[in-house]
PDB file of C-alpha atoms in Angstrom:
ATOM      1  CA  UNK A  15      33.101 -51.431 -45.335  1.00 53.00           C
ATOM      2  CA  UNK A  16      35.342 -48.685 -44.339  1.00 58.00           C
ATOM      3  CA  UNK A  17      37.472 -50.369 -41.206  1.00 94.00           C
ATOM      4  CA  UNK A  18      35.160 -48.358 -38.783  1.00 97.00           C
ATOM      5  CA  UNK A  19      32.909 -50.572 -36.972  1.00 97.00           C
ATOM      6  CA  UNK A  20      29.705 -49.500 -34.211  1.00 98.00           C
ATOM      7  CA  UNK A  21      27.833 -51.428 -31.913  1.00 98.00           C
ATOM      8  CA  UNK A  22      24.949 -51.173 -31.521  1.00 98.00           C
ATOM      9  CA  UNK A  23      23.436 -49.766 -34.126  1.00 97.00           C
ATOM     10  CA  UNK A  24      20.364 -49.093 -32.644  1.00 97.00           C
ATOM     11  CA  UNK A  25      20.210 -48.349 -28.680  1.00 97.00           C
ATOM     12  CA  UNK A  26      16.781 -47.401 -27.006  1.00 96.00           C
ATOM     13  CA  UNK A  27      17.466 -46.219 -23.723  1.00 93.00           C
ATOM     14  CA  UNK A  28      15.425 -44.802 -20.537  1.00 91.00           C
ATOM     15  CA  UNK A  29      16.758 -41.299 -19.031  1.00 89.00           C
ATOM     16  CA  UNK A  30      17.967 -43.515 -15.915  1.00 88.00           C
ATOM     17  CA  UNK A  31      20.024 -45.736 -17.801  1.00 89.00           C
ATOM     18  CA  UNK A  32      23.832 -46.556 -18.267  1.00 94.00           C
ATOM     19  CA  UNK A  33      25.145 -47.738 -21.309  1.00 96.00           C
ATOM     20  CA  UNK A  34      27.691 -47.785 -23.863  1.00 97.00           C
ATOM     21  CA  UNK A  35      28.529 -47.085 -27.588  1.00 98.00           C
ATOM     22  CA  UNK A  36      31.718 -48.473 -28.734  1.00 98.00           C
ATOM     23  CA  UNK A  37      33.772 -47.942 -32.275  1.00 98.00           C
ATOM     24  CA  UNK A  38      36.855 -50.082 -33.387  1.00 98.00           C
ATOM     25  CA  UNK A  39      38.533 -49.076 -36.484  1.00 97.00           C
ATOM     26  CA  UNK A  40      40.693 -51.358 -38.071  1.00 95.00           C
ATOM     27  CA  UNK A  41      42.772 -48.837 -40.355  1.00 96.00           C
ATOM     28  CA  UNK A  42      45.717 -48.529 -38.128  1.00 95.00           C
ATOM     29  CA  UNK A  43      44.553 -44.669 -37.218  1.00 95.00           C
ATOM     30  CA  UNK A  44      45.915 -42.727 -34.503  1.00 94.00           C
ATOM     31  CA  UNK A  45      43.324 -40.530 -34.164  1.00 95.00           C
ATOM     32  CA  UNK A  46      39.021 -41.354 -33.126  1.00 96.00           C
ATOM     33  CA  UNK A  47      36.375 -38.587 -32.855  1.00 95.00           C
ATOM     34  CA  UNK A  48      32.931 -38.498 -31.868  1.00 96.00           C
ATOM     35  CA  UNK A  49      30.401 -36.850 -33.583  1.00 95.00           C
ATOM     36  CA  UNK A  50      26.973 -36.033 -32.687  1.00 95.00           C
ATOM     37  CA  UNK A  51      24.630 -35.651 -35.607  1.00 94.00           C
ATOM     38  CA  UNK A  52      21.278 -34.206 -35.378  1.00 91.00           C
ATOM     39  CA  UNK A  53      18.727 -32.359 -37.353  1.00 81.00           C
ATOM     40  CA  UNK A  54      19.606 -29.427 -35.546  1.00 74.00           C
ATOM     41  CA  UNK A  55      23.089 -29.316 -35.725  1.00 75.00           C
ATOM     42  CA  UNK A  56      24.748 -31.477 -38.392  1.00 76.00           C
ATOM     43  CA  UNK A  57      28.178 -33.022 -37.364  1.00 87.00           C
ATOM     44  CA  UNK A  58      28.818 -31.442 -33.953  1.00 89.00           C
ATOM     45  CA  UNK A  59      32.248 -32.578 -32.528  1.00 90.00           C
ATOM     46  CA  UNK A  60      32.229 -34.201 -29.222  1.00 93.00           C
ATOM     47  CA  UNK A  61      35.870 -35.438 -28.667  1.00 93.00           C
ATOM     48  CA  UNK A  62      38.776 -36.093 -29.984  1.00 93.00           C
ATOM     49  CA  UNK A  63      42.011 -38.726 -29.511  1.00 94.00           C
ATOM     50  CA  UNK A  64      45.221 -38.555 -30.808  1.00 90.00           C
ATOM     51  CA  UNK A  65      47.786 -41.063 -29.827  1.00 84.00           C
ATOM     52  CA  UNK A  66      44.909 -42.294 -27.018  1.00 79.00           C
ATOM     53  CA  UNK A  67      45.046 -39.306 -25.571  1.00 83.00           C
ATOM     54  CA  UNK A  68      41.722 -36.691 -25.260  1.00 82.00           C
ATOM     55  CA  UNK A  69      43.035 -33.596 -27.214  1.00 79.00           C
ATOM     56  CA  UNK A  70      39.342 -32.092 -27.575  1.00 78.00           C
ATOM     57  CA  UNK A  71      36.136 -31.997 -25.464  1.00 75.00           C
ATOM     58  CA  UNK A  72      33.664 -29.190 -26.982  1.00 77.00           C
ATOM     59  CA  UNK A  73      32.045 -28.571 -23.847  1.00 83.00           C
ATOM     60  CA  UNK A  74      29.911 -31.851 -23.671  1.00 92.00           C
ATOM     61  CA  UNK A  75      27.810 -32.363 -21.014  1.00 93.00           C
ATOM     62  CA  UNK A  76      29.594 -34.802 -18.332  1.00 93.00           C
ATOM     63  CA  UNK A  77      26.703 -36.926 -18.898  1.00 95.00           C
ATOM     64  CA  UNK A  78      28.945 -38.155 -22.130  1.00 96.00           C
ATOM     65  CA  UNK A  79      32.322 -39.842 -21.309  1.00 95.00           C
ATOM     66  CA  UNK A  80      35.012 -41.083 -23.351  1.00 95.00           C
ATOM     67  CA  UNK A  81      37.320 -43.460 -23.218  1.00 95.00           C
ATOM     68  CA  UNK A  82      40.130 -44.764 -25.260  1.00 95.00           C
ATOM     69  CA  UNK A  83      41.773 -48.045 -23.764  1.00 94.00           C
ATOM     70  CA  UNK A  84      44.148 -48.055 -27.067  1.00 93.00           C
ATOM     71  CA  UNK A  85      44.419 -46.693 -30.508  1.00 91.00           C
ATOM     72  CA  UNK A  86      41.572 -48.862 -32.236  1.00 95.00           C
ATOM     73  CA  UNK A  87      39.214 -48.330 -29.808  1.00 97.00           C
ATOM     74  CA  UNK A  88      36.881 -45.924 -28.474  1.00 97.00           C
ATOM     75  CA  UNK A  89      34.051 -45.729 -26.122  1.00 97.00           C
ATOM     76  CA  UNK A  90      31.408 -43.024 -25.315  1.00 97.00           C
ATOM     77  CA  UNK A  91      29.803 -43.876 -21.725  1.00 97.00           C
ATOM     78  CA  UNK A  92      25.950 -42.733 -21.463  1.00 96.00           C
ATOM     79  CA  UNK A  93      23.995 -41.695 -18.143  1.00 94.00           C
ATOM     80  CA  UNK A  94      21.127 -40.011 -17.095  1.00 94.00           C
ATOM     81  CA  UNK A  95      20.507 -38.447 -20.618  1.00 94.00           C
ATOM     82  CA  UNK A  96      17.990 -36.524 -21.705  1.00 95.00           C
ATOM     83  CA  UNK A  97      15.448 -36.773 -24.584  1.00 94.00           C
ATOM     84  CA  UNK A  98      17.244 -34.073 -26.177  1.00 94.00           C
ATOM     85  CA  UNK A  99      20.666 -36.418 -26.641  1.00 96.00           C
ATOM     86  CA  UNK A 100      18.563 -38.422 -29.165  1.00 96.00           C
ATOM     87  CA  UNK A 101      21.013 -38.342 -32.370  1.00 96.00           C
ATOM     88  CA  UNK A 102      22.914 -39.991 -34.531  1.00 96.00           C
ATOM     89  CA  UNK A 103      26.409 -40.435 -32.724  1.00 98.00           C
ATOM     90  CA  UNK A 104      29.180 -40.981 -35.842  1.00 97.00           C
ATOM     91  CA  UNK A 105      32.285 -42.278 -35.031  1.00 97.00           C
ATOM     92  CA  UNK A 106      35.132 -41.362 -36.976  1.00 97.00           C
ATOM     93  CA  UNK A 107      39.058 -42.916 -37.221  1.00 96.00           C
ATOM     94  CA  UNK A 108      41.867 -40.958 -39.239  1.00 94.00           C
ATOM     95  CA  UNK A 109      45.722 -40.896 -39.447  1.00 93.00           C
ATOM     96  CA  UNK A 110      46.857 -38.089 -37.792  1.00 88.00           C
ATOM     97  CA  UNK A 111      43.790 -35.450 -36.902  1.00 84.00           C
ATOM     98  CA  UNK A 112      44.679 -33.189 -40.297  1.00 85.00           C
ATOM     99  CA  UNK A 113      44.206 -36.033 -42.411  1.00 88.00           C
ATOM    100  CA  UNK A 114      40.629 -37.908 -43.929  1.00 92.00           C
ATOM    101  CA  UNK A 115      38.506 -39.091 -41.761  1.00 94.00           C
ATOM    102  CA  UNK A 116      36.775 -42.595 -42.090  1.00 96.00           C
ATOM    103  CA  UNK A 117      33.495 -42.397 -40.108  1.00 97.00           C
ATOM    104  CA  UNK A 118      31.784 -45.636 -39.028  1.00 97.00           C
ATOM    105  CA  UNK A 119      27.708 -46.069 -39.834  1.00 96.00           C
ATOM    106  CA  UNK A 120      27.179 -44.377 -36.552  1.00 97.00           C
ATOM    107  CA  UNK A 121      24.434 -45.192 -33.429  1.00 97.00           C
ATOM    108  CA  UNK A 122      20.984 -44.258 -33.724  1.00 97.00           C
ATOM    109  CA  UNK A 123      20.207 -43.340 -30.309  1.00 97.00           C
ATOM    110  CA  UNK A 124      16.815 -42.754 -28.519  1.00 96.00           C
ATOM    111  CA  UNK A 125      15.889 -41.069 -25.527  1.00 95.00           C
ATOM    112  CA  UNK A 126      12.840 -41.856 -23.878  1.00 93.00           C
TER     113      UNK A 126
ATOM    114  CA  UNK B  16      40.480 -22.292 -34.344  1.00 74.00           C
ATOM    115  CA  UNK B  17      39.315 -22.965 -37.893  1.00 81.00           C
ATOM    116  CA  UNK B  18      35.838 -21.441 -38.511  1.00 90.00           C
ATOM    117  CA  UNK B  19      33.937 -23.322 -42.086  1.00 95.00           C
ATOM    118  CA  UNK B  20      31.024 -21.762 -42.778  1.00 96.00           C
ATOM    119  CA  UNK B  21      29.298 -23.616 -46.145  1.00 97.00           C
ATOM    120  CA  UNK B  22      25.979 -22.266 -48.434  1.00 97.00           C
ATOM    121  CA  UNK B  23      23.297 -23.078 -49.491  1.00 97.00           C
ATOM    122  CA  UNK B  24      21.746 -25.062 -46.419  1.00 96.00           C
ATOM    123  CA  UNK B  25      19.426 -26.666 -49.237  1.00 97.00           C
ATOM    124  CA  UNK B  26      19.620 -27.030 -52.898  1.00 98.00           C
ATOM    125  CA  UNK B  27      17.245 -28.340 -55.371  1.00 98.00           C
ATOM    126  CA  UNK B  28      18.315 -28.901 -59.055  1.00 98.00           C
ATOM    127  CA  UNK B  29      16.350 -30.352 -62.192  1.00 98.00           C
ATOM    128  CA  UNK B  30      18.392 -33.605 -63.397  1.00 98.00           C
ATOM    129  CA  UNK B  31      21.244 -32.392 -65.907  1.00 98.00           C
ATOM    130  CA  UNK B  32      21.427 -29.298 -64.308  1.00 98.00           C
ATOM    131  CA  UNK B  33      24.537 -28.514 -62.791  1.00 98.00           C
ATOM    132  CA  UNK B  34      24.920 -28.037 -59.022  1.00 98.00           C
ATOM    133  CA  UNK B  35      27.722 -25.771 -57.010  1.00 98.00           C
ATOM    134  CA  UNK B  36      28.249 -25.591 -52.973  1.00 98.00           C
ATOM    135  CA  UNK B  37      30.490 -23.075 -51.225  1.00 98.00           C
ATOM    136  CA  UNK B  38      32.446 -23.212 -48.121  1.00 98.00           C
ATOM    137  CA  UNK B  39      34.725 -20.109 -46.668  1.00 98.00           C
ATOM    138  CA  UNK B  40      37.231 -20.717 -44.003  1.00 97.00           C
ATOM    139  CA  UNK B  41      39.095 -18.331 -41.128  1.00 95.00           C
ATOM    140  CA  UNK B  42      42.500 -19.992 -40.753  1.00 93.00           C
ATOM    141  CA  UNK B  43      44.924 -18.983 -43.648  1.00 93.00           C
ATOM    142  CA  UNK B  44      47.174 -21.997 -42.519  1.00 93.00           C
ATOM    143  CA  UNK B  45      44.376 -24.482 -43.262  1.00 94.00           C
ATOM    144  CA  UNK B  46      46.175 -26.745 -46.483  1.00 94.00           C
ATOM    145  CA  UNK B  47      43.802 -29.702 -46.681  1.00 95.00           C
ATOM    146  CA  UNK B  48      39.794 -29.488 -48.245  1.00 97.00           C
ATOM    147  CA  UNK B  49      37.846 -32.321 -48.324  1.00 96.00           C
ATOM    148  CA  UNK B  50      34.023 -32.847 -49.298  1.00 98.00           C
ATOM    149  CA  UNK B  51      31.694 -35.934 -47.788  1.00 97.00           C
ATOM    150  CA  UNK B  52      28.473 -37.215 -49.126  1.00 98.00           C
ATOM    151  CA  UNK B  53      26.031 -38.181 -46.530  1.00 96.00           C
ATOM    152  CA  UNK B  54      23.061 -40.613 -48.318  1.00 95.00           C
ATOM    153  CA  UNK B  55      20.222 -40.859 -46.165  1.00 92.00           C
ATOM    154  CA  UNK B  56      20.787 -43.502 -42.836  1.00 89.00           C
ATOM    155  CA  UNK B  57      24.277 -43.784 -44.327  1.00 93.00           C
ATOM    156  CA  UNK B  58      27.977 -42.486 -43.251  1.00 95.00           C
ATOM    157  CA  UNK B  59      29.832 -39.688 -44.630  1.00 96.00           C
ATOM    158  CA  UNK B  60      32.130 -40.718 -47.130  1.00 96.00           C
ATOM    159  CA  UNK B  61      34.865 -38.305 -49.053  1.00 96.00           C
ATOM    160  CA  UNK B  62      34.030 -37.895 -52.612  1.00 97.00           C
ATOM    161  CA  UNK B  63      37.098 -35.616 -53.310  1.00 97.00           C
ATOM    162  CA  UNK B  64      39.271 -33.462 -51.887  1.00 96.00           C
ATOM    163  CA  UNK B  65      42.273 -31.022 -52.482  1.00 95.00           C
ATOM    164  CA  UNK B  66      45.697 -30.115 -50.682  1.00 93.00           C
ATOM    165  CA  UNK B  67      46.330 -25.906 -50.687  1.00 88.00           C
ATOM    166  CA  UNK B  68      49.070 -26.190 -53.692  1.00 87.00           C
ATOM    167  CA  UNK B  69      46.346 -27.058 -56.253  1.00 86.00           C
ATOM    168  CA  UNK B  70      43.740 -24.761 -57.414  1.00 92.00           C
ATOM    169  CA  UNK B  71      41.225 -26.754 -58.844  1.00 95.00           C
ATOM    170  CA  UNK B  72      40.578 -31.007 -59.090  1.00 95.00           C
ATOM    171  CA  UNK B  73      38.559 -32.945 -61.084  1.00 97.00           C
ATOM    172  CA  UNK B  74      37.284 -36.662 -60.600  1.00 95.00           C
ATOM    173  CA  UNK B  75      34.625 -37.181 -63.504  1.00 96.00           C
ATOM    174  CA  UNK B  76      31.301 -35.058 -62.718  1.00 97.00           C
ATOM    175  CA  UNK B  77      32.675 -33.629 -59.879  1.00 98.00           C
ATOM    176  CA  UNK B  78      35.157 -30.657 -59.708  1.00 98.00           C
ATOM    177  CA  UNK B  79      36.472 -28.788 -56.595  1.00 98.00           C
ATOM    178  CA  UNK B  80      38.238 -25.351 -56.383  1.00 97.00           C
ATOM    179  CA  UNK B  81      40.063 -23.534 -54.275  1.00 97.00           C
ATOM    180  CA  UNK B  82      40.879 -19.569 -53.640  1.00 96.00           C
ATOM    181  CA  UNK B  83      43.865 -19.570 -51.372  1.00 94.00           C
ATOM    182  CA  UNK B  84      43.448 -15.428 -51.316  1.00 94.00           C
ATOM    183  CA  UNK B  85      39.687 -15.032 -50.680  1.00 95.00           C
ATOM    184  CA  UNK B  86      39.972 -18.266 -48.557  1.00 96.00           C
ATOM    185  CA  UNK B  87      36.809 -20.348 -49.933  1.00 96.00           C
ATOM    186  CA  UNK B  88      36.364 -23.543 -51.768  1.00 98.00           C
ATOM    187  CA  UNK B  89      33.377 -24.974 -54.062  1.00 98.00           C
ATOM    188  CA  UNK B  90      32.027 -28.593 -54.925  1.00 98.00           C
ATOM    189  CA  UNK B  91      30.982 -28.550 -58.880  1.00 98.00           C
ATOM    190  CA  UNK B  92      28.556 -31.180 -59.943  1.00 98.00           C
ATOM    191  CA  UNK B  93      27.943 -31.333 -63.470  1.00 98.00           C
ATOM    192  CA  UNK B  94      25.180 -33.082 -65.136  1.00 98.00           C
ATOM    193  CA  UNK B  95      23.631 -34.112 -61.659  1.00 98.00           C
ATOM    194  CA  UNK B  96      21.777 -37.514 -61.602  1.00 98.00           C
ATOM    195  CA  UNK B  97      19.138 -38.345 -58.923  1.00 97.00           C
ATOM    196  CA  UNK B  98      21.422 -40.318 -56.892  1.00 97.00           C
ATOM    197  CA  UNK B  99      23.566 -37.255 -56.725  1.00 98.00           C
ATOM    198  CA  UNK B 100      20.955 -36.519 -53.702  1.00 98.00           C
ATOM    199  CA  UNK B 101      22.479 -36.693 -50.473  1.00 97.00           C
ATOM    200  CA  UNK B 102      24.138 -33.864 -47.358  1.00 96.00           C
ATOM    201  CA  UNK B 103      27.527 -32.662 -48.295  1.00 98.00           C
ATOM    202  CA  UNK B 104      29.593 -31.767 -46.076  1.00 97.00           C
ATOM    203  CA  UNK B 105      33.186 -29.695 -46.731  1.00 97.00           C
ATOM    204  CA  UNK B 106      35.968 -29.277 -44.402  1.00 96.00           C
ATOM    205  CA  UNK B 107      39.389 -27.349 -43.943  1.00 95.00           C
ATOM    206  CA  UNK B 108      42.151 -28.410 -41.638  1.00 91.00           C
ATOM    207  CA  UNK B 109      45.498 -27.299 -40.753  1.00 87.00           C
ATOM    208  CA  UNK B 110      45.936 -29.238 -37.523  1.00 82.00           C
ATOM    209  CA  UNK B 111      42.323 -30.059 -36.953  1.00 83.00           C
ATOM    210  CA  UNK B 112      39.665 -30.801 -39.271  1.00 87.00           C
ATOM    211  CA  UNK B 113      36.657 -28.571 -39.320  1.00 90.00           C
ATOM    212  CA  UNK B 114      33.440 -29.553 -40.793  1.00 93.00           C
ATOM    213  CA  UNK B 115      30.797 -27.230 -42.451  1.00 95.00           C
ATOM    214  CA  UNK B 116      27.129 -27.319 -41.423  1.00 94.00           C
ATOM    215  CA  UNK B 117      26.367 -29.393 -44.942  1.00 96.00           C
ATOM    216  CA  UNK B 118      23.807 -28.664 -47.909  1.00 97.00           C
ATOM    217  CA  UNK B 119      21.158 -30.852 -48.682  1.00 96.00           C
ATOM    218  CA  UNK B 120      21.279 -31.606 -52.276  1.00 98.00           C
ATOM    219  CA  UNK B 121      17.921 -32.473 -53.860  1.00 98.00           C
ATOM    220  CA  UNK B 122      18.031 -34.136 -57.734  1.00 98.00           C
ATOM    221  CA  UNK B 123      14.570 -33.846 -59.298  1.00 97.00           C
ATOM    222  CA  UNK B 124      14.196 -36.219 -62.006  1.00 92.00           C
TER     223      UNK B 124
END
């Protein structure tokens, strides 16, 4: 267990839907990332918090939106995606963004 | 920002055999290099790593090394077991952490 937890796991979900992933790390970070991990493109960036506060967005689709209530925890808010989102979505926790990253076991998402 | 760029994609070894990966990076201010293994439906987890005022580390089978000048990095697995297999990953980072696209290490018993 590396103090980065994800629910779900597993999240089926129609192109109409809304619904969450969320990641809590328990390592006292001050810094969260989401990743996006396909077979296409391994470990693509989404966003990044430091201090709570978005300090990255690598041109995401607004279909994706973050949110960061406080330091040890995260949210990434899904609607009307597309079969094409279907990924792995890693989240990741670290002190300070130069620093090692601890990633959680990620969400296996599907598209339908 | 930082640019990683990592080779091979894929990499097949016979068991024993030793096994290298190499990453370059753009930003001469990068200081920090670490390297994830990725085992299938698992999370990336660093397996070593090493700060810019050390040129090489070593942590049993695995070495890294670093070239401040020609700005690149390698992961050195020796004697390479079948549970060596997994997606490694290397990064740089100054201020932000970039990740390469990984290398698929395959261990053929």
């Amino acid at each position: 267990e590396t103090g980065v937890t994800q629910t779900p796991r597993h999240l089926v979900m129609g192109m109409t839907n809304k619904k969450s992933l969320k990641c809590e790390q328990h390592l006292g970070h001050n810094a969260m990332y989401w990743y996006k991990q396909s077979a296409k493109k391994p470990l693509e960036l989404m966003f990044v918090y430091s201090l709570e506060e978005r300090v990255e967005n690598n041109s995401v689709p607004s279909r994706f939106s973050p949110e960061c209530p406080n330091s040890s925890h995260l949210f990434l808010h899904l609607h009307t995606l597309q079969p094409e989102d279907s990924a792995l979505y890693l989240c990741a926790s670290s002190q300070d963004k130069a620093n090692e990253q601890f990633f959680g076991p990620g969400t296996r998402l599907t598209v339908l | 920002g930082e640019n990683v760029e990592q080779h091979p994609s894929t990499l097949s070894v016979q068991e024993g055999d030793s096994a290298v990966i190499k990453c370059t990076y753009s930003d001469s201010a990068s200081n920090y290099f670490p390297w994830y293994k990725q085992e299938l439906g698992k999370r990336p987890q660093l397996i070593i790593d090493i700060r810019s005022n050390v040129g090489e580390k070593k942590d049993q089978r695995i070495a890294v090394t670093l070239n401040k000048t020609a700005k690149h990095f390698s992961l050195h697995i020796t004697e390479t077991q079948p549970e060596d297999s997994a997606v490694y990953f290397c990064a740089a980072s100054k201020r932000d952490m970039r990740f390469g696209a990984g290398t698929r290490l395959t261990v053929k018993p």
